PDB file of C-alpha atoms in Angstrom:
ATOM      1  CA  MET R   3     -36.052  17.284 -70.268  1.00  0.00           C
ATOM      2  CA  MET R   4     -36.029  13.997 -68.258  1.00  0.00           C
ATOM      3  CA  ASN R   5     -38.646  13.203 -65.831  1.00  0.00           C
ATOM      4  CA  LYS R   6     -36.672  13.739 -62.720  1.00  0.00           C
ATOM      5  CA  ARG R   7     -38.471  11.660 -59.725  1.00  0.00           C
ATOM      6  CA  GLY R   8     -37.134  11.632 -56.038  1.00  0.00           C
ATOM      7  CA  ASN R   9     -35.535   8.142 -56.791  1.00  0.00           C
ATOM      8  CA  VAL R  10     -32.757   7.547 -54.457  1.00  0.00           C
ATOM      9  CA  PRO R  11     -30.106   5.142 -55.484  1.00  0.00           C
ATOM     10  CA  LEU R  12     -29.827   1.778 -53.284  1.00  0.00           C
ATOM     11  CA  GLU R  13     -26.381   2.619 -53.058  1.00  0.00           C
ATOM     12  CA  GLU R  14     -27.048   5.666 -50.707  1.00  0.00           C
ATOM     13  CA  VAL R  15     -29.527   4.359 -48.635  1.00  0.00           C
ATOM     14  CA  ILE R  16     -26.906   1.495 -47.670  1.00  0.00           C
ATOM     15  CA  PHE R  17     -24.260   3.904 -47.293  1.00  0.00           C
ATOM     16  CA  VAL R  18     -26.812   6.079 -44.841  1.00  0.00           C
ATOM     17  CA  LEU R  19     -27.732   2.910 -42.942  1.00  0.00           C
ATOM     18  CA  VAL R  20     -24.114   1.655 -42.540  1.00  0.00           C
ATOM     19  CA  ASN R  21     -22.813   5.358 -41.157  1.00  0.00           C
ATOM     20  CA  LEU R  22     -25.921   5.210 -38.601  1.00  0.00           C
ATOM     21  CA  VAL R  23     -25.005   1.696 -37.386  1.00  0.00           C
ATOM     22  CA  PHE R  24     -21.549   2.721 -37.331  1.00  0.00           C
ATOM     23  CA  PHE R  25     -21.670   6.128 -35.360  1.00  0.00           C
ATOM     24  CA  SER R  26     -24.656   4.321 -33.110  1.00  0.00           C
ATOM     25  CA  MET R  27     -22.222   1.681 -31.978  1.00  0.00           C
ATOM     26  CA  LEU R  28     -19.441   4.034 -31.703  1.00  0.00           C
ATOM     27  CA  PHE R  29     -21.533   6.181 -29.277  1.00  0.00           C
ATOM     28  CA  PHE R  30     -22.773   3.293 -27.193  1.00  0.00           C
ATOM     29  CA  PHE R  31     -18.919   2.446 -26.734  1.00  0.00           C
ATOM     30  CA  VAL R  32     -18.200   5.930 -25.681  1.00  0.00           C
ATOM     31  CA  TYR R  33     -20.874   6.043 -23.446  1.00  0.00           C
ATOM     32  CA  ASN R  34     -20.137   2.734 -21.658  1.00  0.00           C
ATOM     33  CA  THR R  35     -16.556   3.477 -21.536  1.00  0.00           C
ATOM     34  CA  SER R  36     -16.989   6.927 -19.933  1.00  0.00           C
ATOM     35  CA  HIS R  37     -19.627   5.445 -17.531  1.00  0.00           C
ATOM     36  CA  SER R  38     -18.824   5.947 -13.871  1.00  0.00           C
ATOM     37  CA  ILE R  39     -19.063   2.237 -13.021  1.00  0.00           C
ATOM     38  CA  PHE R  40     -16.400   1.469 -15.395  1.00  0.00           C
ATOM     39  CA  LEU R  41     -13.969   4.053 -14.272  1.00  0.00           C
ATOM     40  CA  THR R  42     -14.425   3.501 -10.790  1.00  0.00           C
ATOM     41  CA  GLU R  43     -13.985  -0.106 -10.811  1.00  0.00           C
ATOM     42  CA  ARG R  44     -10.691   0.578 -12.932  1.00  0.00           C
ATOM     43  CA  LEU R  45      -9.400   2.964 -10.486  1.00  0.00           C
ATOM     44  CA  TYR R  46      -9.877   0.822  -7.435  1.00  0.00           C
ATOM     45  CA  ALA R  47      -8.542  -2.158  -8.997  1.00  0.00           C
ATOM     46  CA  LYS R  48      -5.352  -0.441  -9.994  1.00  0.00           C
ATOM     47  CA  GLU R  49      -5.116   1.315  -6.534  1.00  0.00           C
ATOM     48  CA  ILE R  50      -5.480  -2.012  -4.881  1.00  0.00           C
ATOM     49  CA  ALA R  51      -2.793  -3.762  -7.054  1.00  0.00           C
ATOM     50  CA  LEU R  52      -0.403  -0.969  -6.896  1.00  0.00           C
ATOM     51  CA  SER R  53      -0.673  -0.994  -2.740  1.00  0.00           C
ATOM     52  CA  ILE R  54      -0.395  -4.632  -2.471  1.00  0.00           C
ATOM     53  CA  ASP R  55       2.976  -4.452  -4.879  1.00  0.00           C
ATOM     54  CA  SER R  56       4.221  -1.714  -2.382  1.00  0.00           C
ATOM     55  CA  ALA R  57       3.632  -3.665   0.806  1.00  0.00           C
ATOM     56  CA  LYS R  58       5.548  -6.317   2.612  1.00  0.00           C
ATOM     57  CA  PRO R  59       4.375  -9.350   4.357  1.00  0.00           C
ATOM     58  CA  GLY R  60       2.477  -8.459   7.730  1.00  0.00           C
ATOM     59  CA  THR R  61       1.167  -5.252   6.159  1.00  0.00           C
ATOM     60  CA  GLN R  62      -2.326  -4.138   6.886  1.00  0.00           C
ATOM     61  CA  ILE R  63      -3.886  -2.097   4.156  1.00  0.00           C
ATOM     62  CA  ASN R  64      -6.888   0.088   4.764  1.00  0.00           C
ATOM     63  CA  ILE R  65      -8.572   1.757   1.501  1.00  0.00           C
ATOM     64  CA  ASP R  66     -11.543   4.087   1.762  1.00  0.00           C
ATOM     65  CA  ILE R  67     -14.071   2.590  -0.835  1.00  0.00           C
ATOM     66  CA  SER R  68     -17.018   4.601   0.191  1.00  0.00           C
ATOM     67  CA  ASP R  69     -17.418   5.822  -3.582  1.00  0.00           C
ATOM     68  CA  LEU R  70     -17.372   2.412  -4.732  1.00  0.00           C
ATOM     69  CA  TYR R  71     -19.928   1.308  -1.857  1.00  0.00           C
ATOM     70  CA  LYS R  72     -22.218   4.092  -3.454  1.00  0.00           C
ATOM     71  CA  VAL R  73     -22.167   2.669  -6.791  1.00  0.00           C
ATOM     72  CA  ALA R  74     -22.759  -0.679  -5.784  1.00  0.00           C
ATOM     73  CA  SER R  75     -25.797   0.408  -3.587  1.00  0.00           C
ATOM     74  CA  LYS R  76     -27.010   2.250  -6.613  1.00  0.00           C
ATOM     75  CA  ASN R  77     -26.658  -1.154  -8.575  1.00  0.00           C
ATOM     76  CA  ASN R  78     -28.189  -3.520  -5.782  1.00  0.00           C
ATOM     77  CA  PHE R  79     -24.799  -5.160  -5.682  1.00  0.00           C
ATOM     78  CA  ASP R  80     -23.411  -6.542  -2.507  1.00  0.00           C
ATOM     79  CA  ILE R  81     -20.202  -4.812  -1.832  1.00  0.00           C
ATOM     80  CA  ASN R  82     -18.659  -7.686  -0.076  1.00  0.00           C
ATOM     81  CA  ASN R  83     -18.528  -9.741  -3.192  1.00  0.00           C
ATOM     82  CA  ALA R  84     -16.863  -6.655  -5.337  1.00  0.00           C
ATOM     83  CA  PHE R  85     -13.377  -7.941  -4.658  1.00  0.00           C
ATOM     84  CA  TYR R  86     -11.859 -11.136  -5.945  1.00  0.00           C
ATOM     85  CA  PHE R  87      -7.785 -12.121  -5.332  1.00  0.00           C
ATOM     86  CA  LYS R  88      -6.498 -15.131  -7.030  1.00  0.00           C
ATOM     87  CA  ASP R  89      -3.229 -15.790  -8.993  1.00  0.00           C
ATOM     88  CA  ASN R  90      -1.817 -12.270  -8.826  1.00  0.00           C
ATOM     89  CA  LEU R  91      -4.953 -10.682  -9.945  1.00  0.00           C
ATOM     90  CA  VAL R  92      -7.372  -8.516  -8.295  1.00  0.00           C
ATOM     91  CA  SER R  93     -10.797  -8.110  -9.714  1.00  0.00           C
ATOM     92  CA  VAL R  94     -13.363  -5.373  -8.801  1.00  0.00           C
ATOM     93  CA  LYS R  95     -16.996  -5.680  -9.654  1.00  0.00           C
ATOM     94  CA  VAL R  96     -19.872  -3.676  -8.838  1.00  0.00           C
ATOM     95  CA  SER R  97     -22.398  -4.157 -11.197  1.00  0.00           C
ATOM     96  CA  GLN R  98     -23.664  -7.015 -13.432  1.00  0.00           C
ATOM     97  CA  GLY R  99     -21.182  -6.524 -15.867  1.00  0.00           C
ATOM     98  CA  GLU R 100     -17.751  -8.032 -16.223  1.00  0.00           C
ATOM     99  CA  GLY R 101     -15.836  -5.630 -13.957  1.00  0.00           C
ATOM    100  CA  TYR R 102     -12.296  -4.916 -14.034  1.00  0.00           C
ATOM    101  CA  SER R 103      -8.990  -6.925 -13.504  1.00  0.00           C
ATOM    102  CA  TYR R 104      -5.579  -5.929 -12.844  1.00  0.00           C
ATOM    103  CA  TYR R 105      -2.471  -7.989 -12.060  1.00  0.00           C
ATOM    104  CA  TYR R 106       0.164  -7.262  -9.407  1.00  0.00           C
ATOM    105  CA  PHE R 107       3.368  -8.445  -9.385  1.00  0.00           C
ATOM    106  CA  THR R 108       4.156  -9.733  -5.729  1.00  0.00           C
ATOM    107  CA  ASP R 109       3.328 -13.228  -5.008  1.00  0.00           C
ATOM    108  CA  TYR R 110       1.796 -12.817  -1.546  1.00  0.00           C
ATOM    109  CA  ASN R 111      -1.390 -14.457   0.001  1.00  0.00           C
ATOM    110  CA  ILE R 112      -4.017 -11.600   0.280  1.00  0.00           C
ATOM    111  CA  ASP R 113      -7.070 -11.557   2.819  1.00  0.00           C
ATOM    112  CA  SER R 114      -9.569  -8.918   2.499  1.00  0.00           C
ATOM    113  CA  ALA R 115     -12.818  -7.814   4.350  1.00  0.00           C
ATOM    114  CA  VAL R 116     -15.171  -4.716   4.071  1.00  0.00           C
ATOM    115  CA  SER R 117     -15.820  -2.960   7.310  1.00  0.00           C
ATOM    116  CA  PHE R 118     -18.324  -0.104   7.863  1.00  0.00           C
ATOM    117  CA  PRO R 119     -16.724   2.489  10.531  1.00  0.00           C
ATOM    118  CA  GLU R 120     -19.432   4.853  10.064  1.00  0.00           C
ATOM    119  CA  GLU R 121     -23.032   5.170   8.138  1.00  0.00           C
ATOM    120  CA  GLY R 122     -22.475   5.429   4.409  1.00  0.00           C
ATOM    121  CA  LYS R 123     -18.568   4.620   4.874  1.00  0.00           C
ATOM    122  CA  ALA R 124     -16.820   1.492   3.703  1.00  0.00           C
ATOM    123  CA  VAL R 125     -13.314   0.566   4.097  1.00  0.00           C
ATOM    124  CA  LEU R 126     -11.465  -2.453   2.448  1.00  0.00           C
ATOM    125  CA  ASN R 127      -9.120  -3.861   4.860  1.00  0.00           C
ATOM    126  CA  ILE R 128      -6.273  -6.082   3.131  1.00  0.00           C
ATOM    127  CA  ARG R 129      -4.025  -8.280   5.211  1.00  0.00           C
ATOM    128  CA  VAL R 130      -0.914  -9.050   3.182  1.00  0.00           C
ATOM    129  CA  SER R 131       0.920 -12.125   4.270  1.00  0.00           C
ATOM    130  CA  GLU R 132       3.783 -14.341   2.828  1.00  0.00           C
ATOM    131  CA  ASN R 133       3.079 -16.939   0.522  1.00  0.00           C
ATOM    132  CA  ASN R 134       3.823 -20.255   1.885  1.00  0.00           C
ATOM    133  CA  GLY R 135       2.541 -22.469  -0.845  1.00  0.00           C
ATOM    134  CA  ALA R 136       4.641 -23.621  -3.891  1.00  0.00           C
TER     135      ALA R 136
END
């Protein structure tokens, strides 16, 4: 009989390491995309864009952003800097990451401000006006 030692072929070690790296990256991606910050930014960006698309010039839109305010507070992020409107794109960012952006179709001027009607409550006030520029 051959002397069988516990030699593991190099190919098997490499295979196990590659699988370990792959599944670690997969787990990291799933964790980050299912994390509440990503979903919350995405939800509010889409809700704001759809509200703007359905509005007419002169409309005042008020959206309760209390949940987003709580997330921003946990991340020490200023809620007043969480929203960005430019070139038919609304961006919502409540952490140090990239945030989430969503396009809307209407070509209106958008003015926004965050108000705090009660303790722990936050409302995004959006004013939609006609775009007089080119």
